[in-house]
Coordinates of C-alpha atoms and ligand atoms in Angstrom, one line a residue:
M1 CA -0.1 -0.1 0.0
A2 CA 1.1 3.4 -1.0
L3 CA 2.6 5.4 2.1
H4 CA 0.2 7.9 3.4
V5 CA 1.9 11.5 3.7
A6 CA 0.1 14.7 4.9
L7 CA 2.0 17.5 3.6
F8 CA 1.6 20.9 5.7
D9 CA 1.7 24.5 4.7
T10 CA 1.8 23.6 1.0
K11 CA 1.4 26.1 -1.9
S12 CA 0.8 25.8 -5.4
Y13 CA 4.6 25.7 -6.4
D14 CA 5.0 22.9 -3.8
R15 CA 2.4 20.7 -5.3
E16 CA 3.6 21.4 -8.9
Y17 CA 7.4 20.1 -7.9
F18 CA 6.2 17.3 -5.7
D19 CA 3.8 15.8 -8.3
A20 CA 6.6 16.1 -10.6
A21 CA 9.3 14.3 -8.8
P22 CA 10.1 10.6 -9.9
A23 CA 10.0 9.2 -6.5
A24 CA 6.6 10.7 -5.4
A25 CA 4.9 8.4 -8.1
G26 CA 4.3 5.6 -5.3
L27 CA 3.4 7.9 -2.6
Q28 CA -0.1 8.9 -1.5
L29 CA 0.6 12.5 -1.0
R30 CA -2.4 14.6 0.9
Y31 CA -1.7 18.4 0.5
L32 CA -2.7 20.7 3.2
E33 CA -2.7 24.4 3.1
H34 CA -2.8 25.1 7.0
R35 CA 0.6 24.9 9.1
L36 CA 1.3 22.1 11.7
N37 CA 0.8 23.2 15.4
E38 CA -1.1 21.8 18.4
S39 CA -4.6 22.6 17.1
T40 CA -4.1 21.0 13.7
T41 CA -2.1 17.8 14.5
V42 CA -5.7 16.0 14.1
T43 CA -5.6 16.6 10.3
A44 CA -2.6 14.2 10.1
A45 CA -5.0 11.5 11.0
G46 CA -4.3 8.3 8.8
A47 CA -0.9 9.5 7.5
A48 CA 2.3 7.5 8.7
A49 CA 4.6 10.6 7.8
V50 CA 4.1 14.1 7.8
C51 CA 6.0 16.7 5.4
C52 CA 6.6 20.1 7.0
F53 CA 8.1 23.5 6.2
V54 CA 10.0 26.1 8.3
N55 CA 6.9 27.9 10.3
D56 CA 5.3 24.4 11.0
R57 CA 5.6 23.7 14.8
L58 CA 6.9 20.4 15.8
D59 CA 7.4 20.7 19.7
R60 CA 7.0 17.8 21.9
T61 CA 3.3 18.1 22.3
V62 CA 2.9 18.2 18.6
L63 CA 5.4 15.5 18.1
A64 CA 3.5 13.2 20.8
R65 CA 0.2 13.7 19.3
L66 CA 1.4 12.9 15.8
H67 CA 2.9 9.7 17.3
Q68 CA -0.3 8.7 18.9
A69 CA -2.0 9.3 15.6
G70 CA 0.6 6.7 14.0
V71 CA 3.0 9.3 12.4
R72 CA 6.5 7.6 12.6
H73 CA 8.5 10.2 10.2
V74 CA 8.8 13.6 9.8
A75 CA 10.3 14.9 6.3
L76 CA 11.2 18.6 6.7
R77 CA 11.5 20.1 3.1
C78 CA 13.9 22.6 4.4
A79 CA 17.5 22.9 5.6
G80 CA 17.0 24.8 9.0
F81 CA 15.4 22.6 11.8
N82 CA 15.4 25.0 14.7
N83 CA 11.5 24.4 14.8
V84 CA 11.6 20.6 15.7
D85 CA 12.3 19.2 19.2
L86 CA 14.7 16.5 18.0
A87 CA 15.3 15.1 21.6
A88 CA 11.6 14.4 21.7
A89 CA 11.3 12.9 18.3
K90 CA 14.0 10.4 19.1
E91 CA 12.4 9.6 22.6
L92 CA 9.2 8.8 20.7
G93 CA 10.8 6.8 17.9
V94 CA 10.0 9.1 15.0
T95 CA 12.5 9.8 12.5
V96 CA 13.3 13.1 11.0
T97 CA 14.8 14.0 7.8
R98 CA 15.7 17.5 6.3
V99 CA 17.1 18.6 3.1
P100 CA 20.4 20.1 3.8
A101 CA 21.6 21.7 0.7
Y102 CA 18.8 22.2 -2.1
S103 CA 20.4 25.2 -3.4
P104 CA 22.9 27.1 -1.7
H105 CA 23.3 29.0 -4.7
A106 CA 19.9 30.2 -4.6
V107 CA 20.0 31.7 -1.3
A108 CA 23.6 33.3 -1.7
E109 CA 22.3 35.0 -5.1
H110 CA 19.2 36.4 -3.4
T111 CA 21.5 37.8 -0.5
V112 CA 23.6 39.6 -2.9
A113 CA 20.3 40.8 -5.0
L114 CA 19.0 42.2 -1.9
L115 CA 22.4 44.0 -1.1
L116 CA 22.6 45.4 -4.6
T117 CA 18.9 46.6 -4.6
L118 CA 19.2 48.3 -1.1
N119 CA 22.4 50.0 -1.9
R120 CA 21.5 51.0 -5.4
K121 CA 17.9 51.7 -4.4
I122 CA 16.6 49.7 -7.5
H123 CA 13.2 49.2 -5.7
R124 CA 12.8 52.9 -5.3
A125 CA 14.1 53.8 -8.8
H126 CA 11.7 51.2 -10.2
N127 CA 8.6 52.8 -8.5
R128 CA 9.6 56.4 -9.6
V129 CA 10.1 55.5 -13.2
R130 CA 6.7 53.8 -13.4
E131 CA 5.2 57.3 -12.4
Q132 CA 7.5 58.9 -15.1
N133 CA 9.5 60.4 -12.2
F134 CA 12.9 60.4 -13.7
S135 CA 14.6 62.1 -11.0
L136 CA 17.7 60.8 -9.5
A137 CA 17.7 62.4 -5.9
G138 CA 18.0 60.2 -2.9
L139 CA 19.3 57.3 -5.1
V140 CA 23.0 57.8 -4.3
G141 CA 24.7 54.3 -3.4
F142 CA 28.3 53.2 -2.8
D143 CA 30.8 51.2 -4.8
L144 CA 31.1 47.6 -3.2
H145 CA 34.4 47.3 -4.5
G146 CA 37.2 47.9 -2.3
K147 CA 34.7 48.1 0.9
T148 CA 34.7 45.2 3.6
A149 CA 31.9 42.7 4.2
G150 CA 31.5 40.3 6.9
V151 CA 30.2 37.2 6.5
V152 CA 28.9 35.2 9.7
G153 CA 28.6 31.8 9.3
T154 CA 30.8 30.1 6.6
G155 CA 28.9 27.0 5.7
K156 CA 27.4 26.3 2.5
I157 CA 25.5 29.6 2.0
G158 CA 28.0 32.0 3.4
K159 CA 30.9 30.6 1.6
L160 CA 29.1 31.3 -1.7
T161 CA 28.0 34.5 -0.8
A162 CA 31.7 35.5 0.3
G163 CA 32.9 34.3 -2.9
I164 CA 30.3 36.5 -4.9
L165 CA 31.5 39.4 -2.8
R166 CA 35.2 38.8 -3.6
G167 CA 34.0 38.7 -7.1
F168 CA 32.8 42.5 -6.8
G169 CA 36.4 43.3 -5.3
M170 CA 35.3 43.5 -1.7
H171 CA 37.6 42.5 1.1
V172 CA 35.7 39.8 3.1
L173 CA 36.2 38.9 6.7
A174 CA 34.6 36.1 8.2
Y175 CA 33.5 34.5 11.4
D176 CA 32.6 30.8 12.4
P177 CA 33.4 29.0 15.3
F178 CA 34.1 26.0 13.2
P179 CA 36.5 28.1 10.6
D180 CA 37.6 26.4 7.2
P181 CA 41.2 27.8 6.9
V182 CA 42.1 26.1 3.7
W183 CA 39.1 27.6 1.9
A184 CA 39.9 31.2 3.7
A185 CA 43.5 31.0 2.4
Q186 CA 42.3 30.1 -1.2
H187 CA 39.8 32.8 -1.4
K188 CA 41.9 35.3 0.5
I189 CA 39.4 35.7 3.2
D190 CA 40.3 36.4 6.8
Y191 CA 38.7 34.9 9.8
V192 CA 38.5 37.3 12.7
P193 CA 36.8 37.5 16.2
K194 CA 33.0 38.4 15.9
L195 CA 33.3 41.7 17.4
D196 CA 36.1 42.7 15.1
L197 CA 33.8 41.7 11.9
F198 CA 31.1 43.9 13.4
A199 CA 33.6 46.7 14.1
R200 CA 35.3 46.6 10.7
S201 CA 32.8 45.8 8.1
D202 CA 30.7 48.1 5.7
V203 CA 28.1 45.3 4.9
I204 CA 27.7 42.4 7.4
S205 CA 25.8 39.1 6.2
L206 CA 24.0 36.5 8.3
H207 CA 24.7 33.0 7.5
S208 CA 24.7 31.0 10.8
P209 CA 21.8 28.6 11.9
L210 CA 19.4 29.6 14.8
T211 CA 20.9 28.0 17.9
P212 CA 20.9 29.3 21.5
E213 CA 24.3 30.8 21.1
T214 CA 22.9 32.6 18.0
H215 CA 19.8 33.9 19.1
H216 CA 19.7 37.8 19.0
L217 CA 23.4 37.5 17.7
V218 CA 22.7 41.1 16.5
N219 CA 21.5 43.0 19.6
E220 CA 21.9 46.7 21.2
P221 CA 25.9 45.9 22.0
S222 CA 26.9 44.6 18.5
L223 CA 24.9 47.1 16.8
A224 CA 26.6 49.5 19.0
S225 CA 30.0 48.0 17.8
M226 CA 29.1 48.4 13.9
K227 CA 30.5 51.1 11.6
R228 CA 28.2 54.1 11.3
G229 CA 26.2 53.6 8.5
A230 CA 26.8 49.8 7.9
F231 CA 24.5 47.8 5.6
L232 CA 23.2 44.6 7.5
V233 CA 21.7 41.7 5.5
N234 CA 19.8 38.7 7.1
T235 CA 19.0 35.6 4.7
S236 CA 19.2 33.1 7.5
R237 CA 16.8 33.4 10.3
G238 CA 14.7 36.3 11.9
K239 CA 15.6 35.6 15.5
L240 CA 19.4 36.0 14.7
I241 CA 18.3 39.8 15.2
D242 CA 16.7 41.6 18.1
T243 CA 14.2 43.5 16.2
A244 CA 13.6 46.3 18.6
A245 CA 17.3 47.0 19.1
L246 CA 17.5 46.9 15.2
I247 CA 14.8 49.5 14.9
G248 CA 16.8 51.6 17.6
A249 CA 19.8 51.3 15.3
L250 CA 17.9 52.6 12.1
K251 CA 16.5 55.5 13.8
T252 CA 19.7 56.8 15.2
G253 CA 21.5 56.0 11.9
R254 CA 23.9 53.7 13.1
L255 CA 22.7 51.4 10.4
G256 CA 22.7 52.7 6.7
G257 CA 20.5 49.9 5.4
V258 CA 18.9 46.7 6.2
A259 CA 17.8 43.9 4.0
L260 CA 15.6 41.2 5.6
D261 CA 14.4 37.9 4.0
V262 CA 13.7 36.7 7.4
Y263 CA 11.8 38.3 10.3
E264 CA 11.8 37.6 13.9
E265 CA 8.1 37.1 14.1
E266 CA 7.3 36.0 10.4
E267 CA 5.3 32.9 11.4
G268 CA 1.7 33.8 10.6
V269 CA 2.6 36.7 8.4
F270 CA 5.1 35.6 5.6
F271 CA 4.0 33.5 2.8
E272 CA 0.5 34.7 3.0
D273 CA -1.5 37.8 1.5
H274 CA -2.5 40.0 4.2
S275 CA -3.0 42.8 1.7
D276 CA -6.8 43.4 2.7
H277 CA -5.9 43.3 6.4
V278 CA -4.6 45.7 9.0
L279 CA -0.9 44.8 10.2
A280 CA -1.0 43.8 13.8
D281 CA 2.7 43.7 14.1
D282 CA 3.9 47.1 15.2
E283 CA 7.6 46.3 14.8
L284 CA 7.1 45.0 11.1
A285 CA 5.0 48.2 10.4
R286 CA 8.1 50.3 11.7
L287 CA 10.5 48.2 9.8
L288 CA 8.3 48.8 6.5
S289 CA 8.2 52.4 7.2
F290 CA 12.2 53.1 6.8
P291 CA 13.4 54.2 3.4
N292 CA 16.5 52.2 3.9
V293 CA 14.8 49.0 4.7
L294 CA 14.2 46.1 2.1
I295 CA 12.2 43.1 3.2
T296 CA 11.1 39.9 1.2
A297 CA 9.0 37.3 2.6
H298 CA 11.4 34.4 3.1
Q299 CA 12.0 33.9 -0.7
A300 CA 15.8 33.4 -0.8
F301 CA 15.2 29.6 -1.9
L302 CA 12.6 30.2 -4.4
T303 CA 14.3 29.1 -7.6
R304 CA 13.1 26.2 -9.8
E305 CA 16.4 24.3 -9.2
A306 CA 15.8 24.5 -5.3
L307 CA 12.2 23.2 -5.6
A308 CA 13.0 20.5 -7.9
E309 CA 15.8 19.2 -5.6
I310 CA 13.8 19.8 -2.3
A311 CA 11.0 17.7 -3.8
R312 CA 13.3 15.0 -5.0
V313 CA 15.2 14.5 -1.9
T314 CA 12.0 14.7 0.1
A315 CA 10.1 12.2 -1.9
E316 CA 13.1 9.9 -2.1
N317 CA 13.3 9.8 1.6
L318 CA 9.8 9.2 2.0
Q319 CA 10.1 6.2 -0.4
R320 CA 13.1 4.8 1.6
F321 CA 11.1 5.2 5.1
A322 CA 8.3 3.3 3.3
H323 CA 10.5 0.5 2.4
G324 CA 12.5 0.5 5.8
E325 CA 15.9 1.5 4.0
P326 CA 18.3 3.9 5.1
F327 CA 17.7 7.7 4.4
L328 CA 19.9 9.6 2.0
E329 CA 23.2 10.2 3.2
G330 CA 23.3 13.4 5.6
T331 CA 19.8 14.1 5.8
Q332 CA 18.9 12.1 8.9
L333 CA 18.5 14.4 12.0
A334 CA 16.8 12.0 14.2
Ligands
NAD401 P1 25.5 25.3 7.1 O1 25.1 24.2 8.1 O2 26.2 24.8 5.7 O3 26.4 26.5 7.5 C1 26.1 27.3 8.8 C2 27.3 27.7 9.2 O4 27.2 28.3 10.6 C3 28.4 26.5 9.8 O5 29.7 26.7 9.1 C4 28.6 26.6 11.5 O6 29.8 26.3 11.8 C5 28.3 28.2 11.4 N1 27.9 28.5 12.9 C6 27.4 27.8 13.8 N2 27.0 28.5 15.0 C7 27.9 29.4 14.7 C8 27.9 30.7 15.4 N3 27.5 30.8 16.8 N4 28.2 32.0 15.1 C9 28.5 31.9 13.4 N5 28.6 30.7 12.7 C10 28.1 29.6 13.3 O7 24.2 26.1 6.6 P2 23.5 26.8 5.3 O8 23.1 25.6 4.4 O9 25.0 27.5 4.9 O10 22.5 27.3 6.0 C11 22.6 28.6 6.6 C12 21.3 29.1 7.3 O11 20.6 29.7 6.2 C13 20.4 27.9 7.7 O12 20.5 27.8 9.0 C14 19.2 28.5 7.6 O13 18.6 29.1 8.7 C15 19.1 29.6 6.3 N6 18.5 29.2 5.4 C16 17.6 30.3 4.9 C17 16.9 30.0 3.8 C18 15.9 31.2 3.2 O14 15.2 30.9 2.2 N7 16.0 32.4 3.6 C19 17.1 28.9 3.0 C20 17.9 28.0 3.2 C21 18.6 28.1 4.6

């Protein structure tokens, strides 16, 4: 019998790429539009596996309820796994897999797209030109060439971002508790202590995972240590930044520009159309009011290549779970 999988928080593009994945052919995929949380676990009824995304909540209570309903596998269709209580999953005997690297290029390229757009004010220029306003006042940017970039977290995405920035002729500083000195030497990148990176960089880009150590990595003291007018880009996880402190630093002009693909309280806001509603989040509303803040709604991963790879790896792991085979190498978390 085909493995019954409940897929939470799915959009049209998820369905398109999962239906096209060869390994999905023998699976019974049930696409759900709502997110997984305590009150929606009941909708997994009948499924032996669930497939989840970044804003589905897989805490101990949810996992216990899923287990009670007969779910024995969680297939995350993302890289980050800070939303899953892995210890609880292990205790319950629920296996968990993720897609560790679907397209680090997609995220690195979006990071640089945000930086270029923000610096050269392309978003504002685009709006102006459409209104036949061809004035250039207020659109002055700066050359990236010769400036210093600081990359926090030199895993797959951080390394690619650093490489692109080197291509612009930037000096690149890096911080990572697990540095890769061979890569750094090859690309002429200097590992420095975190505070040095903050103090010396014109552009800071965050690429570390969300852990207890990285929670609010950018906070009042670290913002105070940054160069006046520095640019900050975050395509990693929203909770790496203390939003209240960020707003403070924007108001004083400490930060020259901020580009975010992720936001501390994005859950319940991002990925949905709220254009007909009053925005209840005052901090997000304040961020949207700054002319030097650019926000995209967690879309850095959204390329054809990444979606196809996410569907391929996830469907393949679901097949392997169905047949009691080992999961694809490097994908199992619990
Ligand atoms: P990775 O695991 O390859 O790299 C993470 C790096 O961060 C590692 O080198 C690790 O040593 C380092 N790190 C760990 N603790 C740190 C700390 N305290 N300070 C600084 N660095 C630290 O991960 P990746 O594939 O490069 O992804 C990075 C992050 O990007 C993911 O954790 C995820 O949150 C985010 N992401 C976002 C999107 C998006 O669409 N916006 C898509 C994919 C991934």
